[in-house]
Amino acid sequence: MGAGDLGRWADAWQAIGRAHDETLGLNLDRGVLVLDSFSKLQSLAMGTNR
Amino acid sequence: MAAADTNARDEEPDRLAGFPAPRETVALYGHGEEKAEFEQALAEGRLHHGWLISGPEGIGKATLAYGLARQVLAHDRPGEDPDDPDGPLFHQVAGRAHPNLLILNRTYNPKTKRYSQWIGVDEVRRLRSFLGGTAAQTGWRVVVVDRADELNAQAANALLKGLEEPPAKTVFLLVAAAEGRLPVTIRSRCRSLRLHPLEDADVERAARQALDAAHAGVDDETLETSIALAEGSVRRALVLSGGEGIALYGEIFDAFRKLPQLDAAWLHKKADTLGAPGNTEQLELFFALLLGLMERLIRARATETSGMIRRSRWPAS
């Protein structure tokens, strides 16, 4: 995690937390939540989510 | 109702297996100001009829709610110590047997052998007979909704009617981890007690007490690591200290460290396991650990970065 990426990591943290709340609140697919969260983290680590 | 169903109704859907339920717990760690605020209102005879006790999971919201319920129920019974674990009041509340206490929570379905996902309107309709009938004993009546953020829309409307026109000497204690899920019409009729995550020392004292009560042996190192990862939640510390909680954290940490590489087999296995119905507790733990890890890394890097900026502006001589 580079210093310049801090904002993007903070956004991802917030987005994953929100997706978690929505998934439980709306009874969405929980397996997809797990896959999507790590997909988001992978994109972030690769720098492809800019 | 069959005996097994009765037993299931007597349990809480989110109770940690083997540990005392909040209604069976006397000691409250932290939240002294919020407790005092309620007690003062009760003592001064200006107790509001609706209280919303909110905050993260596992920090003692329900324990506080039952402690306050005992205070209210003991108010008209001078000499009764609401926190005496050997007293009749404590036993009645702990056993869900006090005639002036109604507890509303998700119900157990013996056909599916699962708890319902929401508190439905049928559960809240019990309110009508509880509030409408003659109180079995003179004095206050208490309704505990644990948890109010699990009410479905119809049930929330039914509860709202009770909150709008409460009978005299009735108090509603609503417990919620996700306050935002409650309709604003309910929130606006309640006084709010917002609880915060506990200090590590309080988590440790509460966790040790629960582990002792459950006769669960946990070594000091495991407990210490669990508390460090628990983010102020006794429940999370207990889940982490037993079973595979710390191992799960190790897996998440490892996956995080290897990014952008991903072990697809591990990830799909996790998605299958955590996505299965009935694994909500594990899913919650997984995300609490993942988000906690991310938060700590972001905070550490932000502190490091601001330190670098400060050093570059004001270099040490």
Short mmCIF file of C-alpha atoms in Angstrom, two decimals:
data_model
loop_
_atom_site.label_atom_id
_atom_site.label_comp_id
_atom_site.label_asym_id
_atom_site.label_seq_id
_atom_site.Cartn_x
_atom_site.Cartn_y
_atom_site.Cartn_z
CA MET A 1 0.00 0.00 0.00
CA GLY A 2 1.71 3.18 -1.16
CA ALA A 3 1.20 6.51 0.53
CA GLY A 4 -0.45 7.84 -2.63
CA ASP A 5 -2.96 4.98 -2.62
CA LEU A 6 -4.33 5.72 0.84
CA GLY A 7 -7.52 7.35 -0.42
CA ARG A 8 -8.30 4.43 -2.73
CA TRP A 9 -7.74 1.91 0.08
CA ALA A 10 -9.98 3.93 2.36
CA ASP A 11 -12.67 4.01 -0.37
CA ALA A 12 -12.36 0.23 -0.79
CA TRP A 13 -12.65 -0.29 2.97
CA GLN A 14 -15.82 1.76 3.00
CA ALA A 15 -17.24 0.03 -0.11
CA ILE A 16 -16.63 -3.46 1.31
CA GLY A 17 -18.25 -2.50 4.61
CA ARG A 18 -21.26 -1.07 2.79
CA ALA A 19 -21.56 -4.15 0.55
CA HIS A 20 -21.44 -6.35 3.65
CA ASP A 21 -24.25 -4.39 5.33
CA GLU A 22 -26.36 -4.42 2.15
CA THR A 23 -25.83 -8.13 1.59
CA LEU A 24 -27.01 -9.00 5.08
CA GLY A 25 -29.76 -6.39 5.14
CA LEU A 26 -31.23 -7.34 1.76
CA ASN A 27 -30.40 -11.05 2.02
CA LEU A 28 -28.21 -11.06 -1.10
CA ASP A 29 -25.75 -13.80 -2.08
CA ARG A 30 -23.09 -13.97 0.63
CA GLY A 31 -20.64 -16.04 -1.41
CA VAL A 32 -20.64 -13.34 -4.08
CA LEU A 33 -19.86 -10.80 -1.36
CA VAL A 34 -16.70 -12.73 -0.41
CA LEU A 35 -15.59 -13.06 -4.05
CA ASP A 36 -16.35 -9.42 -4.89
CA SER A 37 -14.49 -8.13 -1.86
CA PHE A 38 -11.27 -9.92 -2.75
CA SER A 39 -11.67 -9.03 -6.42
CA LYS A 40 -11.83 -5.38 -5.33
CA LEU A 41 -8.70 -5.82 -3.20
CA GLN A 42 -6.87 -7.54 -6.04
CA SER A 43 -7.69 -4.71 -8.47
CA LEU A 44 -6.51 -2.23 -5.89
CA ALA A 45 -3.23 -4.06 -5.32
CA MET A 46 -2.67 -4.23 -9.07
CA GLY A 47 -3.45 -0.53 -9.42
CA THR A 48 -6.19 -1.25 -11.97
CA ASN A 49 -9.07 0.44 -10.22
CA ARG A 50 -7.99 3.98 -11.02
CA MET B 1 -46.33 -26.38 22.20
CA ALA B 2 -43.86 -29.24 22.39
CA ALA B 3 -41.14 -29.14 25.02
CA ALA B 4 -38.41 -28.72 22.42
CA ASP B 5 -40.22 -25.69 20.96
CA THR B 6 -40.60 -24.14 24.39
CA ASN B 7 -36.89 -24.53 24.99
CA ALA B 8 -36.10 -22.97 21.63
CA ARG B 9 -38.36 -19.98 22.38
CA ASP B 10 -36.55 -19.57 25.66
CA GLU B 11 -33.24 -19.09 23.88
CA GLU B 12 -31.88 -16.07 22.00
CA PRO B 13 -31.21 -16.57 18.30
CA ASP B 14 -27.78 -14.96 18.48
CA ARG B 15 -26.68 -16.52 21.76
CA LEU B 16 -23.09 -17.74 21.82
CA ALA B 17 -23.29 -21.46 22.53
CA GLY B 18 -22.04 -22.35 26.00
CA PHE B 19 -21.89 -18.78 27.31
CA PRO B 20 -24.43 -17.04 29.57
CA ALA B 21 -27.05 -14.97 27.74
CA PRO B 22 -27.23 -11.22 28.52
CA ARG B 23 -30.39 -11.74 30.63
CA GLU B 24 -28.37 -14.17 32.78
CA THR B 25 -25.52 -11.70 33.27
CA VAL B 26 -25.23 -9.26 36.18
CA ALA B 27 -21.89 -7.58 35.56
CA LEU B 28 -21.83 -4.73 33.08
CA TYR B 29 -18.47 -3.48 31.88
CA GLY B 30 -18.31 0.11 30.62
CA HIS B 31 -21.39 2.16 29.64
CA GLY B 32 -21.62 3.71 33.12
CA GLU B 33 -22.76 7.12 31.82
CA GLU B 34 -25.59 5.67 29.74
CA LYS B 35 -26.73 3.50 32.65
CA ALA B 36 -26.64 6.50 35.00
CA GLU B 37 -28.67 8.62 32.55
CA PHE B 38 -31.47 6.04 32.58
CA GLU B 39 -31.32 5.47 36.34
CA GLN B 40 -31.51 9.19 37.01
CA ALA B 41 -34.62 9.53 34.84
CA LEU B 42 -36.21 6.58 36.66
CA ALA B 43 -35.32 7.96 40.10
CA GLU B 44 -36.69 11.41 39.24
CA GLY B 45 -39.98 9.96 37.97
CA ARG B 46 -39.49 11.26 34.43
CA LEU B 47 -38.66 8.04 32.64
CA HIS B 48 -39.28 8.28 28.90
CA HIS B 49 -41.32 5.34 27.58
CA GLY B 50 -38.99 4.40 24.73
CA TRP B 51 -35.21 3.88 24.80
CA LEU B 52 -33.04 2.87 21.86
CA ILE B 53 -29.80 1.20 22.94
CA SER B 54 -27.51 1.06 19.93
CA GLY B 55 -23.88 0.28 19.14
CA PRO B 56 -21.64 -2.37 17.58
CA GLU B 57 -22.13 -6.09 18.18
CA GLY B 58 -20.95 -7.71 21.37
CA ILE B 59 -20.30 -4.66 23.54
CA GLY B 60 -23.06 -5.20 26.11
CA LYS B 61 -26.19 -3.55 24.66
CA ALA B 62 -28.49 -6.42 25.65
CA THR B 63 -26.73 -6.85 29.01
CA LEU B 64 -27.42 -3.16 29.71
CA ALA B 65 -31.04 -3.54 28.51
CA TYR B 66 -31.74 -6.43 30.88
CA GLY B 67 -29.99 -4.63 33.73
CA LEU B 68 -32.22 -1.59 33.13
CA ALA B 69 -35.29 -3.83 32.85
CA ARG B 70 -34.49 -5.25 36.30
CA GLN B 71 -34.08 -1.72 37.67
CA VAL B 72 -37.52 -0.75 36.37
CA LEU B 73 -39.19 -3.95 37.58
CA ALA B 74 -37.62 -3.51 41.03
CA HIS B 75 -38.65 0.14 41.26
CA ASP B 76 -41.96 -0.58 42.94
CA ARG B 77 -40.54 -3.30 45.14
CA PRO B 78 -38.49 -1.60 47.86
CA GLY B 79 -35.76 -3.75 49.31
CA GLU B 80 -35.41 -5.79 46.13
CA ASP B 81 -31.86 -5.75 44.76
CA PRO B 82 -32.18 -5.91 40.96
CA ASP B 83 -28.60 -7.12 40.59
CA ASP B 84 -28.65 -9.85 43.23
CA PRO B 85 -27.95 -13.03 41.24
CA ASP B 86 -29.63 -15.05 44.00
CA GLY B 87 -32.69 -12.80 44.19
CA PRO B 88 -36.12 -13.77 42.84
CA LEU B 89 -36.25 -10.87 40.38
CA PHE B 90 -32.96 -11.79 38.76
CA HIS B 91 -34.10 -15.41 38.38
CA GLN B 92 -37.44 -14.39 36.89
CA VAL B 93 -35.78 -12.15 34.30
CA ALA B 94 -33.02 -14.65 33.54
CA GLY B 95 -35.64 -17.35 33.02
CA ARG B 96 -37.89 -15.10 30.89
CA ALA B 97 -40.54 -15.79 33.49
CA HIS B 98 -41.33 -12.34 34.89
CA PRO B 99 -45.02 -11.61 34.17
CA ASN B 100 -44.32 -7.92 33.59
CA LEU B 101 -41.49 -8.47 31.14
CA LEU B 102 -42.04 -9.19 27.44
CA ILE B 103 -39.05 -10.14 25.30
CA LEU B 104 -39.46 -9.93 21.53
CA ASN B 105 -36.87 -11.57 19.32
CA ARG B 106 -36.57 -13.73 16.22
CA THR B 107 -38.47 -16.97 16.65
CA TYR B 108 -37.46 -20.56 16.15
CA ASN B 109 -39.21 -22.55 13.45
CA PRO B 110 -39.30 -26.22 14.49
CA LYS B 111 -40.07 -27.28 10.90
CA THR B 112 -36.97 -25.73 9.38
CA LYS B 113 -35.02 -26.05 12.67
CA ARG B 114 -33.84 -22.48 12.21
CA TYR B 115 -34.52 -19.08 13.63
CA SER B 116 -36.49 -16.73 11.41
CA GLN B 117 -34.43 -14.10 9.66
CA TRP B 118 -36.60 -11.25 10.90
CA ILE B 119 -38.85 -10.51 13.84
CA GLY B 120 -42.26 -10.93 12.24
CA VAL B 121 -45.59 -9.30 12.99
CA ASP B 122 -46.91 -12.38 14.82
CA GLU B 123 -44.17 -11.99 17.41
CA VAL B 124 -44.94 -8.30 17.91
CA ARG B 125 -48.69 -9.04 18.21
CA ARG B 126 -47.88 -10.58 21.60
CA LEU B 127 -47.54 -6.95 22.62
CA ARG B 128 -51.30 -6.45 22.36
CA SER B 129 -52.20 -8.99 25.02
CA PHE B 130 -49.21 -8.00 27.16
CA LEU B 131 -50.14 -4.32 27.19
CA GLY B 132 -53.89 -4.80 26.98
CA GLY B 133 -54.36 -7.35 29.71
CA THR B 134 -54.28 -6.70 33.39
CA ALA B 135 -50.75 -6.80 34.69
CA ALA B 136 -50.18 -9.91 36.73
CA GLN B 137 -48.44 -7.82 39.32
CA THR B 138 -48.89 -4.18 40.12
CA GLY B 139 -46.11 -2.03 38.82
CA TRP B 140 -44.08 -1.31 35.75
CA ARG B 141 -44.12 -3.33 32.54
CA VAL B 142 -41.04 -3.66 30.35
CA VAL B 143 -40.77 -4.67 26.70
CA VAL B 144 -37.30 -5.65 25.46
CA VAL B 145 -36.90 -5.87 21.67
CA ASP B 146 -33.68 -7.70 20.94
CA ARG B 147 -32.94 -6.74 18.26
CA ALA B 148 -35.14 -3.94 16.94
CA ASP B 149 -33.14 -3.71 13.69
CA GLU B 150 -34.40 -7.22 12.90
CA LEU B 151 -38.07 -6.16 12.82
CA ASN B 152 -39.63 -6.53 9.38
CA ALA B 153 -41.75 -3.66 8.05
CA GLN B 154 -45.08 -5.01 9.35
CA ALA B 155 -43.62 -5.81 12.74
CA ALA B 156 -42.07 -2.35 12.98
CA ASN B 157 -45.49 -0.82 12.28
CA ALA B 158 -47.09 -2.96 14.97
CA LEU B 159 -44.41 -1.90 17.46
CA LEU B 160 -44.88 1.72 16.47
CA LYS B 161 -48.50 1.59 17.62
CA GLY B 162 -47.33 0.57 21.08
CA LEU B 163 -44.72 3.34 21.11
CA GLU B 164 -47.24 5.94 19.97
CA GLU B 165 -49.78 5.20 22.68
CA PRO B 166 -47.93 3.55 25.53
CA PRO B 167 -49.94 2.62 28.61
CA ALA B 168 -48.80 4.23 31.85
CA LYS B 169 -45.80 2.69 33.61
CA THR B 170 -44.58 0.92 30.49
CA VAL B 171 -41.09 1.19 29.08
CA PHE B 172 -39.74 -0.13 25.77
CA LEU B 173 -36.04 -1.02 25.55
CA LEU B 174 -34.99 -1.43 21.92
CA VAL B 175 -31.60 -2.99 21.24
CA ALA B 176 -30.07 -2.35 17.81
CA ALA B 177 -26.68 -2.91 16.20
CA ALA B 178 -27.70 -1.18 12.97
CA GLU B 179 -29.71 1.80 14.14
CA GLY B 180 -30.07 3.06 10.55
CA ARG B 181 -32.25 0.07 9.64
CA LEU B 182 -34.95 1.22 12.04
CA PRO B 183 -37.75 3.39 10.65
CA VAL B 184 -37.31 7.02 11.60
CA THR B 185 -40.82 6.93 13.09
CA ILE B 186 -39.58 4.48 15.73
CA ARG B 187 -36.24 6.22 16.29
CA SER B 188 -37.92 9.58 16.78
CA ARG B 189 -40.06 8.19 19.61
CA CYS B 190 -37.10 6.87 21.58
CA ARG B 191 -34.40 8.42 23.67
CA SER B 192 -31.08 7.25 22.37
CA LEU B 193 -28.32 5.58 24.35
CA ARG B 194 -25.41 5.14 21.91
CA LEU B 195 -22.86 2.68 23.29
CA HIS B 196 -19.24 2.65 22.15
CA PRO B 197 -16.74 -0.21 21.81
CA LEU B 198 -15.22 -1.19 25.15
CA GLU B 199 -11.68 -0.53 26.31
CA ASP B 200 -9.43 -3.59 26.03
CA ALA B 201 -9.28 -3.88 29.84
CA ASP B 202 -13.08 -4.11 30.01
CA VAL B 203 -13.17 -6.62 27.16
CA GLU B 204 -10.65 -8.74 29.04
CA ARG B 205 -12.59 -8.63 32.33
CA ALA B 206 -15.88 -9.46 30.61
CA ALA B 207 -14.33 -12.20 28.47
CA ARG B 208 -12.60 -13.82 31.46
CA GLN B 209 -15.86 -13.79 33.40
CA ALA B 210 -17.78 -15.37 30.50
CA LEU B 211 -15.06 -17.98 29.96
CA ASP B 212 -15.10 -18.84 33.67
CA ALA B 213 -18.91 -19.15 33.65
CA ALA B 214 -18.69 -21.44 30.63
CA HIS B 215 -15.81 -23.43 32.19
CA ALA B 216 -13.89 -22.79 28.98
CA GLY B 217 -10.13 -22.89 29.27
CA VAL B 218 -8.24 -20.47 27.03
CA ASP B 219 -4.54 -19.77 27.35
CA ASP B 220 -3.42 -16.21 28.05
CA GLU B 221 -1.71 -15.72 24.70
CA THR B 222 -4.82 -16.73 22.72
CA LEU B 223 -6.99 -14.49 24.85
CA GLU B 224 -4.58 -11.56 24.48
CA THR B 225 -4.50 -11.93 20.68
CA SER B 226 -8.29 -12.28 20.59
CA ILE B 227 -8.76 -9.10 22.59
CA ALA B 228 -6.32 -7.19 20.37
CA LEU B 229 -8.37 -8.21 17.32
CA ALA B 230 -11.78 -7.80 18.94
CA GLU B 231 -12.07 -4.02 18.42
CA GLY B 232 -13.83 -3.52 21.74
CA SER B 233 -16.31 -6.38 21.36
CA VAL B 234 -16.55 -9.06 24.05
CA ARG B 235 -18.53 -11.29 21.73
CA ARG B 236 -15.81 -11.13 19.06
CA ALA B 237 -13.10 -11.81 21.63
CA LEU B 238 -14.97 -14.92 22.75
CA VAL B 239 -15.58 -16.14 19.19
CA LEU B 240 -11.92 -15.56 18.33
CA SER B 241 -10.59 -17.23 21.45
CA GLY B 242 -12.55 -20.40 20.85
CA GLY B 243 -12.63 -22.58 17.77
CA GLU B 244 -10.80 -21.35 14.72
CA GLY B 245 -11.07 -17.59 15.06
CA ILE B 246 -7.38 -16.81 15.20
CA ALA B 247 -6.62 -19.34 12.48
CA LEU B 248 -9.19 -17.55 10.30
CA TYR B 249 -7.40 -14.26 10.93
CA GLY B 250 -4.13 -15.94 9.90
CA GLU B 251 -5.74 -17.04 6.62
CA ILE B 252 -7.07 -13.55 5.89
CA PHE B 253 -3.72 -11.96 6.76
CA ASP B 254 -1.93 -14.42 4.48
CA ALA B 255 -4.32 -13.77 1.57
CA PHE B 256 -3.92 -10.03 2.09
CA ARG B 257 -0.14 -10.26 2.17
CA LYS B 258 -0.01 -12.15 -1.13
CA LEU B 259 -2.13 -9.62 -3.06
CA PRO B 260 -2.40 -9.11 -5.99
CA GLN B 261 -1.93 -12.89 -6.17
CA LEU B 262 -5.07 -14.74 -5.10
CA ASP B 263 -5.39 -18.37 -4.16
CA ALA B 264 -8.55 -19.09 -6.18
CA ALA B 265 -9.17 -22.47 -4.54
CA TRP B 266 -9.00 -20.94 -1.04
CA LEU B 267 -11.20 -18.01 -2.04
CA HIS B 268 -13.93 -20.18 -3.61
CA LYS B 269 -13.90 -22.51 -0.64
CA LYS B 270 -14.34 -19.54 1.67
CA ALA B 271 -17.16 -18.16 -0.52
CA ASP B 272 -18.94 -21.54 -0.39
CA THR B 273 -18.52 -21.96 3.36
CA LEU B 274 -19.35 -18.41 4.40
CA GLY B 275 -22.14 -18.12 1.84
CA ALA B 276 -24.00 -21.12 3.22
CA PRO B 277 -27.17 -20.41 5.22
CA GLY B 278 -26.61 -20.62 8.94
CA ASN B 279 -23.01 -19.40 8.78
CA THR B 280 -23.83 -15.78 9.54
CA GLU B 281 -21.66 -15.74 12.65
CA GLN B 282 -18.60 -16.89 10.66
CA LEU B 283 -19.35 -14.46 7.84
CA GLU B 284 -19.65 -11.57 10.30
CA LEU B 285 -16.36 -12.60 11.90
CA PHE B 286 -14.63 -12.90 8.52
CA PHE B 287 -15.64 -9.38 7.50
CA ALA B 288 -14.97 -7.90 10.91
CA LEU B 289 -11.42 -9.31 10.73
CA LEU B 290 -10.89 -8.28 7.10
CA LEU B 291 -12.18 -4.73 7.63
CA GLY B 292 -10.30 -4.45 10.93
CA LEU B 293 -7.06 -5.49 9.21
CA MET B 294 -7.61 -2.96 6.40
CA GLU B 295 -8.42 -0.21 8.89
CA ARG B 296 -5.28 -0.85 10.91
CA LEU B 297 -3.10 -0.84 7.78
CA ILE B 298 -4.69 2.36 6.49
CA ARG B 299 -4.31 4.06 9.87
CA ALA B 300 -0.70 2.91 10.22
CA ARG B 301 0.18 4.15 6.75
CA ALA B 302 -1.66 7.45 7.30
CA THR B 303 0.22 8.03 10.58
CA GLU B 304 3.50 7.17 8.87
CA THR B 305 2.71 9.53 5.99
CA SER B 306 1.72 12.44 8.21
CA GLY B 307 4.89 11.81 10.23
CA MET B 308 6.92 12.06 7.04
CA ILE B 309 5.21 15.33 6.12
CA ARG B 310 5.85 16.75 9.60
CA ARG B 311 9.48 15.66 9.49
CA SER B 312 9.97 17.24 6.06
CA ARG B 313 8.43 20.53 7.24
CA TRP B 314 10.15 20.69 10.59
CA PRO B 315 13.33 18.68 10.31
CA ALA B 316 14.96 17.76 13.58
CA SER B 317 18.09 19.78 14.13
#
